[in-house]
mmCIF file of C-alpha atoms and ligand atoms in Angstrom:
data_model
loop_
_atom_site.group_PDB
_atom_site.id
_atom_site.type_symbol
_atom_site.label_atom_id
_atom_site.label_comp_id
_atom_site.label_asym_id
_atom_site.label_seq_id
_atom_site.Cartn_x
_atom_site.Cartn_y
_atom_site.Cartn_z
ATOM 1 C CA MET I 554 15.655 19.223 20.675
ATOM 2 C CA LEU I 555 13.331 16.115 22.916
ATOM 3 C CA CYS I 556 9.892 17.297 21.671
ATOM 4 C CA GLY I 557 11.024 16.618 17.986
ATOM 5 C CA ARG I 558 8.391 15.817 15.546
ATOM 6 C CA THR I 559 4.399 14.978 15.079
ATOM 7 C CA ASN I 560 4.483 11.607 16.045
ATOM 8 C CA VAL I 561 0.867 9.450 15.240
ATOM 9 C CA ASN I 562 -0.915 8.998 17.535
ATOM 10 C CA LYS I 563 -1.041 13.018 18.565
ATOM 11 C CA PHE I 564 -1.504 13.608 14.719
ATOM 12 C CA LEU I 565 -4.939 11.142 14.914
ATOM 13 C CA ILE I 566 -6.001 13.080 17.805
ATOM 14 C CA GLU I 567 -5.670 15.995 16.621
ATOM 15 C CA GLU I 568 -7.622 15.102 13.992
ATOM 16 C CA GLN I 569 -10.259 13.300 15.522
ATOM 17 C CA ARG I 570 -10.626 17.134 17.529
ATOM 18 C CA ARG I 571 -10.820 18.461 13.805
ATOM 19 C CA ASN I 572 -12.387 16.110 12.175
ATOM 20 C CA THR I 573 -16.139 15.566 14.215
ATOM 21 C CA ALA I 574 -17.562 12.070 11.743
ATOM 22 C CA LEU I 575 -14.677 10.304 13.563
ATOM 23 C CA VAL I 576 -16.372 9.432 16.281
ATOM 24 C CA GLY I 577 -16.343 7.878 19.675
ATOM 25 C CA ASP I 578 -12.465 5.591 19.668
ATOM 26 C CA PHE I 579 -11.155 6.695 16.463
ATOM 27 C CA SER I 580 -7.163 7.499 17.444
ATOM 28 C CA MET I 581 -6.844 4.578 19.068
ATOM 29 C CA LEU I 582 -8.576 1.831 16.303
ATOM 30 C CA VAL I 583 -5.837 3.303 14.102
ATOM 31 C CA SER I 584 -3.210 3.099 16.984
ATOM 32 C CA ASP I 585 -4.184 -0.377 17.427
ATOM 33 C CA VAL I 586 -3.378 -0.933 13.332
ATOM 34 C CA VAL I 587 0.007 1.255 14.009
ATOM 35 C CA ARG I 588 1.114 -1.373 16.403
ATOM 36 C CA SER I 589 0.159 -4.380 14.114
ATOM 37 C CA CYS I 590 2.415 -2.643 11.044
ATOM 38 C CA LYS I 591 5.690 -1.822 13.995
ATOM 39 C CA ALA I 592 5.126 -5.650 14.772
ATOM 40 C CA ILE I 593 5.311 -7.185 10.734
ATOM 41 C CA ALA I 594 8.150 -4.311 10.459
ATOM 42 C CA GLN I 595 10.497 -6.165 13.210
ATOM 43 C CA GLY I 596 9.390 -9.789 11.211
ATOM 44 C CA VAL I 597 10.181 -8.212 8.197
ATOM 45 C CA SER I 598 13.203 -6.955 8.644
ATOM 46 C CA ARG I 599 15.132 -9.459 10.647
ATOM 47 C CA GLY I 600 14.053 -11.823 7.464
ATOM 48 C CA SER I 601 16.122 -15.425 8.000
ATOM 49 C CA LEU I 602 17.173 -14.487 11.353
ATOM 50 C CA ALA I 603 13.802 -15.034 12.827
ATOM 51 C CA GLY I 604 13.098 -17.406 10.742
ATOM 52 C CA VAL I 605 9.511 -16.366 8.890
ATOM 53 C CA LEU I 606 11.224 -16.411 5.665
ATOM 54 C CA GLY I 607 9.616 -19.284 3.342
ATOM 55 C CA ASP I 608 6.042 -21.243 2.710
ATOM 56 C CA GLU I 609 3.837 -21.579 5.336
ATOM 57 C CA GLY I 610 2.690 -24.661 3.856
ATOM 58 C CA SER I 611 -1.014 -23.400 2.886
ATOM 59 C CA GLU I 612 -2.825 -21.839 0.784
ATOM 60 C CA ASN I 613 -4.886 -19.126 1.324
ATOM 61 C CA VAL I 614 -8.896 -18.070 0.084
ATOM 62 C CA GLN I 615 -7.596 -17.328 -3.413
ATOM 63 C CA GLY I 616 -5.504 -20.395 -3.807
ATOM 64 C CA GLU I 617 -2.770 -19.180 -3.661
ATOM 65 C CA ALA I 618 0.646 -20.617 -1.888
ATOM 66 C CA GLN I 619 0.837 -18.965 2.139
ATOM 67 C CA LYS I 620 4.031 -17.232 3.061
ATOM 68 C CA LYS I 621 5.169 -18.030 7.329
ATOM 69 C CA LEU I 622 4.326 -14.279 7.026
ATOM 70 C CA ASP I 623 1.431 -13.283 5.349
ATOM 71 C CA VAL I 624 0.467 -15.556 8.462
ATOM 72 C CA LEU I 625 2.117 -14.171 10.589
ATOM 73 C CA ALA I 626 1.350 -10.658 9.790
ATOM 74 C CA ASN I 627 -3.112 -11.550 10.117
ATOM 75 C CA GLU I 628 -2.486 -13.002 13.001
ATOM 76 C CA ALA I 629 -0.521 -9.571 14.298
ATOM 77 C CA PHE I 630 -3.663 -7.842 13.307
ATOM 78 C CA LEU I 631 -6.087 -10.055 14.995
ATOM 79 C CA ARG I 632 -4.257 -9.788 17.976
ATOM 80 C CA HIS I 633 -3.167 -6.687 17.963
ATOM 81 C CA CYS I 634 -6.500 -5.277 16.898
ATOM 82 C CA GLU I 635 -9.426 -7.553 18.785
ATOM 83 C CA TRP I 636 -9.504 -6.530 22.021
ATOM 84 C CA GLY I 637 -9.275 -2.674 21.869
ATOM 85 C CA GLY I 638 -13.672 -2.131 22.346
ATOM 86 C CA HIS I 639 -13.036 0.118 18.709
ATOM 87 C CA LEU I 640 -14.652 -3.219 16.412
ATOM 88 C CA ALA I 641 -16.988 -5.080 15.494
ATOM 89 C CA ALA I 642 -15.872 -7.679 13.363
ATOM 90 C CA MET I 643 -12.314 -7.597 11.207
ATOM 91 C CA ALA I 644 -11.620 -9.380 6.954
ATOM 92 C CA SER I 645 -8.285 -10.276 6.258
ATOM 93 C CA GLU I 646 -7.180 -11.135 2.730
ATOM 94 C CA GLU I 647 -5.969 -14.663 4.946
ATOM 95 C CA MET I 648 -8.724 -15.374 5.899
ATOM 96 C CA GLU I 649 -12.260 -17.092 3.818
ATOM 97 C CA ASP I 650 -14.447 -15.116 6.369
ATOM 98 C CA ILE I 651 -15.297 -12.132 8.278
ATOM 99 C CA TYR I 652 -13.792 -12.898 12.192
ATOM 100 C CA PRO I 653 -16.115 -10.984 13.858
ATOM 101 C CA ILE I 654 -15.263 -9.869 17.694
ATOM 102 C CA GLY I 655 -17.081 -10.569 20.521
ATOM 103 C CA GLY I 656 -17.218 -12.709 23.882
ATOM 104 C CA GLU I 657 -14.266 -11.815 26.029
ATOM 105 C CA HIS I 658 -13.305 -8.804 23.899
ATOM 106 C CA PRO I 659 -16.477 -5.784 23.871
ATOM 107 C CA ARG I 660 -17.372 -4.835 19.912
ATOM 108 C CA GLY I 661 -17.634 -1.444 18.078
ATOM 109 C CA LYS I 662 -18.454 0.759 15.782
ATOM 110 C CA TYR I 663 -16.144 0.225 12.616
ATOM 111 C CA LEU I 664 -14.747 -2.760 10.328
ATOM 112 C CA LEU I 665 -11.290 -3.301 9.308
ATOM 113 C CA VAL I 666 -10.127 -4.674 6.014
ATOM 114 C CA PHE I 667 -6.546 -5.642 5.187
ATOM 115 C CA ASP I 668 -3.845 -6.863 3.308
ATOM 116 C CA PRO I 669 -1.139 -8.134 6.321
ATOM 117 C CA LEU I 670 1.367 -8.896 3.859
ATOM 118 C CA ASP I 671 1.086 -7.080 0.360
ATOM 119 C CA GLY I 672 3.585 -8.357 -2.180
ATOM 120 C CA SER I 673 4.971 -11.506 -0.425
ATOM 121 C CA SER I 674 6.330 -12.934 -2.846
ATOM 122 C CA ASN I 675 8.629 -10.697 -2.751
ATOM 123 C CA ILE I 676 9.639 -11.127 0.712
ATOM 124 C CA ASP I 677 12.113 -14.231 0.027
ATOM 125 C CA VAL I 678 13.732 -12.229 -2.185
ATOM 126 C CA ASN I 679 13.749 -9.487 0.131
ATOM 127 C CA LEU I 680 12.655 -6.679 -1.926
ATOM 128 C CA SER I 681 10.025 -4.349 -0.347
ATOM 129 C CA VAL I 682 6.576 -5.455 0.655
ATOM 130 C CA GLY I 683 3.899 -3.794 2.863
ATOM 131 C CA SER I 684 -0.016 -3.592 4.430
ATOM 132 C CA ILE I 685 -2.778 -2.057 3.619
ATOM 133 C CA PHE I 686 -5.805 -1.453 5.109
ATOM 134 C CA SER I 687 -9.107 0.393 5.244
ATOM 135 C CA VAL I 688 -11.239 1.211 7.924
ATOM 136 C CA LEU I 689 -15.705 1.064 7.623
ATOM 137 C CA ARG I 690 -18.530 3.132 9.989
ATOM 138 C CA CYS I 691 -20.397 -0.316 11.082
ATOM 139 C CA PRO I 692 -23.577 -0.119 9.318
ATOM 140 C CA GLU I 693 -26.434 0.904 12.476
ATOM 141 C CA ASP I 694 -27.468 -2.856 13.772
ATOM 142 C CA CYS I 695 -24.343 -4.192 12.761
ATOM 143 C CA SER I 696 -22.907 -3.199 16.282
ATOM 144 C CA ALA I 697 -25.247 -4.581 18.234
ATOM 145 C CA ALA I 698 -25.839 -8.085 16.082
ATOM 146 C CA GLN I 699 -24.056 -9.883 15.494
ATOM 147 C CA PRO I 700 -21.837 -8.884 12.206
ATOM 148 C CA THR I 701 -21.969 -10.348 8.875
ATOM 149 C CA ALA I 702 -19.499 -10.384 5.798
ATOM 150 C CA ALA I 703 -22.058 -8.003 4.013
ATOM 151 C CA ASP I 704 -21.643 -5.257 6.374
ATOM 152 C CA PHE I 705 -18.910 -4.744 4.896
ATOM 153 C CA LEU I 706 -20.405 -4.607 1.407
ATOM 154 C CA GLN I 707 -19.549 -0.765 1.180
ATOM 155 C CA PRO I 708 -18.177 0.992 -1.682
ATOM 156 C CA GLY I 709 -14.515 2.786 -0.664
ATOM 157 C CA SER I 710 -16.389 6.274 -1.039
ATOM 158 C CA ARG I 711 -17.619 5.011 2.016
ATOM 159 C CA GLN I 712 -13.928 4.385 3.998
ATOM 160 C CA VAL I 713 -13.832 6.362 7.206
ATOM 161 C CA ALA I 714 -9.689 6.059 6.674
ATOM 162 C CA ALA I 715 -6.937 4.320 4.427
ATOM 163 C CA GLY I 716 -3.371 3.679 5.172
ATOM 164 C CA TYR I 717 0.013 0.929 4.158
ATOM 165 C CA ALA I 718 2.601 0.408 5.698
ATOM 166 C CA LEU I 719 6.018 -0.294 3.095
ATOM 167 C CA TYR I 720 8.532 -2.130 4.784
ATOM 168 C CA GLY I 721 11.351 -0.706 2.649
ATOM 169 C CA PRO I 722 14.485 0.971 3.064
ATOM 170 C CA SER I 723 12.643 2.605 6.575
ATOM 171 C CA THR I 724 9.637 1.890 7.153
ATOM 172 C CA MET I 725 7.244 4.389 6.439
ATOM 173 C CA LEU I 726 3.409 4.406 7.037
ATOM 174 C CA VAL I 727 0.590 6.579 4.993
ATOM 175 C CA LEU I 728 -1.777 7.501 6.156
ATOM 176 C CA THR I 729 -5.695 9.407 4.909
ATOM 177 C CA VAL I 730 -8.546 10.505 7.181
ATOM 178 C CA GLY I 731 -10.546 12.277 4.397
ATOM 179 C CA SER I 732 -8.382 15.183 5.033
ATOM 180 C CA GLY I 733 -4.911 14.812 2.720
ATOM 181 C CA VAL I 734 -1.903 11.995 2.827
ATOM 182 C CA TYR I 735 0.267 12.026 5.466
ATOM 183 C CA GLY I 736 3.449 10.023 5.878
ATOM 184 C CA PHE I 737 5.382 8.248 9.033
ATOM 185 C CA THR I 738 8.649 7.052 9.008
ATOM 186 C CA LEU I 739 9.875 4.272 11.322
ATOM 187 C CA ASP I 740 12.408 5.891 14.846
ATOM 188 C CA ARG I 741 13.331 2.011 16.228
ATOM 189 C CA ASP I 742 15.104 4.207 18.487
ATOM 190 C CA ILE I 743 11.917 4.877 19.838
ATOM 191 C CA GLY I 744 9.347 2.893 18.042
ATOM 192 C CA GLU I 745 7.387 5.822 16.661
ATOM 193 C CA PHE I 746 5.696 6.239 13.076
ATOM 194 C CA LEU I 747 7.196 10.463 13.272
ATOM 195 C CA LEU I 748 5.731 12.666 10.674
ATOM 196 C CA THR I 749 8.212 13.595 7.630
ATOM 197 C CA HIS I 750 5.811 13.271 4.826
ATOM 198 C CA PRO I 751 2.748 15.946 5.374
ATOM 199 C CA HIS I 752 0.029 16.466 2.420
ATOM 200 C CA LEU I 753 1.517 14.525 0.173
ATOM 201 C CA THR I 754 0.166 15.289 -3.765
ATOM 202 C CA ILE I 755 0.169 13.406 -6.804
ATOM 203 C CA SER I 756 1.911 15.726 -10.178
ATOM 204 C CA PRO I 757 -1.029 15.139 -12.556
ATOM 205 C CA GLU I 758 1.351 15.011 -15.993
ATOM 206 C CA THR I 759 3.794 11.856 -15.874
ATOM 207 C CA ARG I 760 6.564 9.389 -17.757
ATOM 208 C CA GLU I 761 6.473 6.554 -16.376
ATOM 209 C CA PHE I 762 3.716 3.824 -15.676
ATOM 210 C CA ALA I 763 3.505 0.448 -14.203
ATOM 211 C CA ILE I 764 2.232 -3.324 -15.424
ATOM 212 C CA ASN I 765 3.689 -6.345 -15.781
ATOM 213 C CA ALA I 766 4.156 -6.534 -19.375
ATOM 214 C CA SER I 767 4.549 -10.383 -19.509
ATOM 215 C CA ASN I 768 1.165 -10.078 -19.825
ATOM 216 C CA GLU I 769 0.649 -7.155 -22.566
ATOM 217 C CA ARG I 770 -1.625 -10.200 -24.446
ATOM 218 C CA PHE I 771 -3.740 -10.533 -22.438
ATOM 219 C CA TRP I 772 -5.207 -6.725 -21.992
ATOM 220 C CA GLU I 773 -8.230 -5.339 -23.081
ATOM 221 C CA PRO I 774 -7.220 -2.767 -26.322
ATOM 222 C CA PRO I 775 -7.617 0.371 -24.463
ATOM 223 C CA VAL I 776 -4.610 -0.859 -22.497
ATOM 224 C CA GLN I 777 -2.268 -2.149 -25.608
ATOM 225 C CA ARG I 778 -3.105 0.942 -27.186
ATOM 226 C CA TYR I 779 -2.412 3.469 -24.776
ATOM 227 C CA VAL I 780 0.640 1.119 -23.667
ATOM 228 C CA SER I 781 1.950 1.075 -27.306
ATOM 229 C CA GLU I 782 1.918 4.892 -27.267
ATOM 230 C CA CYS I 783 3.911 5.338 -24.442
ATOM 231 C CA LEU I 784 6.164 2.831 -25.516
ATOM 232 C CA ALA I 785 6.692 5.085 -29.088
ATOM 233 C CA GLY I 786 7.358 7.649 -26.706
ATOM 234 C CA LYS I 787 8.784 10.719 -28.886
ATOM 235 C CA THR I 788 8.141 8.956 -32.335
ATOM 236 C CA GLY I 789 4.638 8.610 -31.154
ATOM 237 C CA VAL I 790 1.886 10.518 -30.949
ATOM 238 C CA ARG I 791 2.996 11.106 -27.174
ATOM 239 C CA GLY I 792 5.821 12.938 -28.540
ATOM 240 C CA LYS I 793 7.564 12.245 -24.267
ATOM 241 C CA ASP I 794 9.578 9.032 -24.730
ATOM 242 C CA PHE I 795 8.164 6.936 -20.716
ATOM 243 C CA ASN I 796 9.673 4.939 -18.146
ATOM 244 C CA MET I 797 8.770 1.915 -16.674
ATOM 245 C CA ARG I 798 8.266 0.219 -13.680
ATOM 246 C CA TRP I 799 7.341 -2.778 -11.899
ATOM 247 C CA VAL I 800 8.129 -3.620 -8.148
ATOM 248 C CA ALA I 801 5.078 -6.669 -8.456
ATOM 249 C CA SER I 802 4.190 -4.766 -5.158
ATOM 250 C CA MET I 803 1.539 -2.525 -4.989
ATOM 251 C CA VAL I 804 2.468 -1.000 -1.356
ATOM 252 C CA ALA I 805 5.765 0.167 -3.580
ATOM 253 C CA GLU I 806 4.631 0.812 -6.637
ATOM 254 C CA VAL I 807 2.112 3.172 -4.986
ATOM 255 C CA HIS I 808 4.069 4.447 -2.635
ATOM 256 C CA ARG I 809 6.374 5.690 -6.165
ATOM 257 C CA ILE I 810 3.736 7.105 -7.554
ATOM 258 C CA LEU I 811 2.700 9.724 -4.396
ATOM 259 C CA MET I 812 6.441 11.172 -4.513
ATOM 260 C CA ARG I 813 6.956 11.244 -7.917
ATOM 261 C CA GLY I 814 4.278 10.260 -9.730
ATOM 262 C CA GLY I 815 3.146 7.729 -12.428
ATOM 263 C CA VAL I 816 0.596 5.526 -13.161
ATOM 264 C CA PHE I 817 -0.016 2.070 -12.332
ATOM 265 C CA MET I 818 -2.307 -0.788 -14.613
ATOM 266 C CA TYR I 819 -3.693 -4.202 -13.072
ATOM 267 C CA PRO I 820 -5.804 -3.772 -16.048
ATOM 268 C CA ARG I 821 -8.979 -6.237 -16.710
ATOM 269 C CA ASP I 822 -6.895 -9.124 -18.560
ATOM 270 C CA SER I 823 -8.095 -12.225 -20.544
ATOM 271 C CA LYS I 824 -5.863 -15.216 -18.799
ATOM 272 C CA ASP I 825 -8.515 -15.829 -16.745
ATOM 273 C CA LYS I 826 -12.272 -15.417 -18.076
ATOM 274 C CA SER I 827 -13.341 -15.581 -13.716
ATOM 275 C CA LYS I 828 -11.204 -12.885 -12.523
ATOM 276 C CA PRO I 829 -11.990 -9.415 -13.563
ATOM 277 C CA GLY I 830 -7.982 -8.448 -12.799
ATOM 278 C CA ARG I 831 -6.190 -10.011 -9.636
ATOM 279 C CA LEU I 832 -6.552 -6.902 -7.258
ATOM 280 C CA ARG I 833 -8.960 -7.444 -4.757
ATOM 281 C CA LEU I 834 -11.890 -4.409 -4.348
ATOM 282 C CA MET I 835 -11.894 -4.594 -0.227
ATOM 283 C CA TYR I 836 -7.946 -4.384 0.806
ATOM 284 C CA GLU I 837 -5.665 -3.623 -1.349
ATOM 285 C CA ALA I 838 -7.454 -1.280 -4.902
ATOM 286 C CA ASN I 839 -10.459 0.924 -2.604
ATOM 287 C CA PRO I 840 -7.774 1.876 0.739
ATOM 288 C CA MET I 841 -4.718 2.948 -1.927
ATOM 289 C CA ALA I 842 -8.207 4.780 -4.817
ATOM 290 C CA MET I 843 -8.858 6.533 -0.841
ATOM 291 C CA ILE I 844 -5.120 7.756 -0.664
ATOM 292 C CA VAL I 845 -4.679 8.678 -4.353
ATOM 293 C CA GLU I 846 -7.319 10.615 -4.800
ATOM 294 C CA GLN I 847 -7.131 12.253 -1.092
ATOM 295 C CA ALA I 848 -3.354 12.619 -3.059
ATOM 296 C CA GLY I 849 -5.405 14.171 -6.585
ATOM 297 C CA GLY I 850 -4.909 11.487 -7.740
ATOM 298 C CA LEU I 851 -7.217 9.183 -9.783
ATOM 299 C CA ALA I 852 -7.948 5.606 -9.614
ATOM 300 C CA SER I 853 -10.554 4.148 -11.861
ATOM 301 C CA THR I 854 -11.569 0.280 -13.193
ATOM 302 C CA GLY I 855 -11.757 1.903 -17.005
ATOM 303 C CA SER I 856 -14.941 2.333 -16.930
ATOM 304 C CA GLU I 857 -15.649 3.516 -13.489
ATOM 305 C CA ARG I 858 -14.496 5.435 -11.109
ATOM 306 C CA ILE I 859 -13.292 2.357 -8.140
ATOM 307 C CA LEU I 860 -14.752 4.399 -5.239
ATOM 308 C CA ASP I 861 -17.956 3.410 -6.720
ATOM 309 C CA VAL I 862 -17.947 0.248 -6.748
ATOM 310 C CA ARG I 863 -20.311 -1.673 -5.139
ATOM 311 C CA PRO I 864 -19.091 -4.913 -3.637
ATOM 312 C CA LYS I 865 -20.389 -7.845 -4.587
ATOM 313 C CA GLY I 866 -17.784 -10.793 -2.010
ATOM 314 C CA LEU I 867 -15.358 -9.428 0.435
ATOM 315 C CA HIS I 868 -12.154 -11.375 -2.377
ATOM 316 C CA GLN I 869 -13.708 -9.495 -5.119
ATOM 317 C CA ARG I 870 -11.101 -8.717 -7.523
ATOM 318 C CA VAL I 871 -11.483 -6.281 -9.726
ATOM 319 C CA PRO I 872 -8.926 -3.831 -12.812
ATOM 320 C CA VAL I 873 -7.357 -1.515 -11.342
ATOM 321 C CA ILE I 874 -5.678 1.897 -13.033
ATOM 322 C CA LEU I 875 -4.530 4.248 -10.504
ATOM 323 C CA GLY I 876 -1.658 7.476 -10.001
ATOM 324 C CA SER I 877 -1.559 11.067 -11.933
ATOM 325 C CA ARG I 878 -4.345 12.452 -13.221
ATOM 326 C CA ASP I 879 -3.658 13.340 -16.624
ATOM 327 C CA GLU I 880 -3.045 9.673 -17.099
ATOM 328 C CA VAL I 881 -5.897 7.485 -15.556
ATOM 329 C CA GLU I 882 -8.232 10.443 -18.161
ATOM 330 C CA ARG I 883 -6.398 9.063 -21.236
ATOM 331 C CA LEU I 884 -6.865 5.423 -19.885
ATOM 332 C CA GLU I 885 -10.338 6.512 -19.261
ATOM 333 C CA ARG I 886 -11.064 8.271 -22.091
ATOM 334 C CA TYR I 887 -9.049 5.182 -24.294
ATOM 335 C CA HIS I 888 -12.101 2.307 -22.724
ATOM 336 C CA HIS I 889 -14.659 4.646 -23.564
ATOM 337 C CA GLU I 890 -13.776 5.175 -27.091
ATOM 338 C CA HIS I 891 -13.374 1.655 -27.033
ATOM 339 C CA VAL I 892 -16.842 0.808 -26.301
ATOM 340 C CA ASN I 893 -18.693 3.252 -28.223
ATOM 341 C CA GLY I 894 -15.998 2.006 -30.979
ATOM 342 C CA ASP I 895 -14.594 4.907 -32.190
ATOM 343 C CA ASP I 896 -10.970 3.870 -31.293
ATOM 344 C CA GLN I 897 -10.796 2.583 -34.694
ATOM 345 C CA PRO I 898 -7.803 3.853 -35.877
ATOM 346 C CA PHE I 899 -6.038 1.532 -32.726
ATOM 347 C CA ARG I 900 -8.020 -1.566 -33.822
ATOM 348 C CA SER I 901 -5.875 -1.359 -37.596
ATOM 349 C CA PRO I 902 -3.405 -4.677 -38.542
ATOM 350 C CA LEU I 903 -0.404 -2.478 -37.825
ATOM 351 C CA PHE I 904 -1.809 -1.769 -34.918
ATOM 352 C CA SER I 905 -2.951 -5.984 -33.953
ATOM 353 C CA THR I 906 0.520 -7.547 -34.651
ATOM 354 C CA ARG I 907 2.191 -5.034 -32.973
ATOM 355 C CA THR I 908 3.886 -6.732 -29.539
ATOM 356 C CA LEU I 909 6.293 -4.907 -26.947
ATOM 357 C CA PHE I 910 9.241 -7.146 -28.179
ATOM 358 C CA ARG I 911 10.406 -7.024 -31.829
ATOM 359 C CA ASP I 912 10.130 -10.635 -33.395
ATOM 360 C CA ASP I 913 13.052 -9.398 -36.067
HETATM 361 P P1 LIG S 351 1.273 -11.356 -3.557
HETATM 362 O O1 LIG S 351 0.989 -10.516 -2.918
HETATM 363 O O2 LIG S 351 0.368 -12.664 -3.706
HETATM 364 O O3 LIG S 351 3.072 -10.434 -3.544
HETATM 365 O O4 LIG S 351 0.345 -10.213 -4.877
HETATM 366 C C1 LIG S 351 1.197 -8.974 -4.629
HETATM 367 C C2 LIG S 351 -0.247 -8.322 -5.443
HETATM 368 O O5 LIG S 351 -1.706 -8.678 -5.567
HETATM 369 C C3 LIG S 351 0.421 -6.898 -5.636
HETATM 370 O O6 LIG S 351 0.846 -6.507 -4.691
HETATM 371 C C4 LIG S 351 1.484 -6.627 -6.654
HETATM 372 O O7 LIG S 351 1.219 -5.474 -7.896
HETATM 373 C C5 LIG S 351 0.663 -7.585 -7.938
HETATM 374 O O8 LIG S 351 0.520 -8.259 -6.793
HETATM 375 C C6 LIG S 351 1.557 -7.924 -8.515
HETATM 376 O O9 LIG S 351 1.065 -9.736 -9.518
HETATM 377 P P2 LIG S 351 2.360 -10.050 -10.060
HETATM 378 O O10 LIG S 351 2.993 -11.206 -9.915
HETATM 379 O O11 LIG S 351 1.179 -10.849 -11.272
HETATM 380 O O12 LIG S 351 2.932 -8.953 -11.113
#
């Protein structure tokens, strides 16, 4: 049948008709983002054949070594999204400052924040990576005057849209514009993202958790308590066994949770006291939190809703606990009990010497 499935452009236009808050050229802006992801998908899928693997030989603003594909993915977003007249400015994990639109390109009403290639430490070993993006409205004056970094510092609850592309066995785009979460799969024969997963929702219960266990000794006690109980399985207070996953690519972890439930944790840890966690608020935590909440899950720092965090800087980091509602609520309860000193039983010596890996 030639008409087939809805593609992402048709979906966006229909959403804009339904949602009067999506003013102006919103659907065309997201279409430009989608085109960026298609270009990145092409580069990722060709890997060594395109000579795009390996290090760029530079560092990003985070002091992290940049992969060649980090730089190319960042360029793809800038080139595809700067000319359409929908944006006042962009911000990226790969750029210290904002990227104002001006000069030859008309300025628009929206701001775009993105992590152009998330999980890039996986790219050279051919594991799943992704792109994460977030759309904010430009504050009243910023589309007229020169936008500043301060215009971006809006809580995640003000996002107009959020999404990610997952460059995995199949290339998928997952998107929310505030009315549920929708998944599209790239049909490379026609170069279109086709609607394959309407109304994605996260099951409130799960038996699967994701955390980088090598950091256990640095975690805060509530997280040590939670993971310790998961490991105790049906012999412990949870009365059921758990499974653990860690892909080291947030996009892949969140996608798995959307598809089959789970809880993802990159908590505050004591490894580097200057960093309250590894993940960045504006272009990792906030867009993923909007997606997870729109799918019926929860996203928390442990002590507050991620979408309520008031940003202080473009590259600010936050602790991230997100996924199945029942598990995130339990982790929040453990954080509250710890703050109130009500988790005494867990503070007993029995637990304090407990580690993930028995040394006997
Ligand atoms: P990279 O983009 O530098 O690979 O970092 C990916 C990430 O920000 C996120 O996608 C992962 O969940 C997390 O870092 C993995 O962190 P660890 O390497 O410490 O496990």
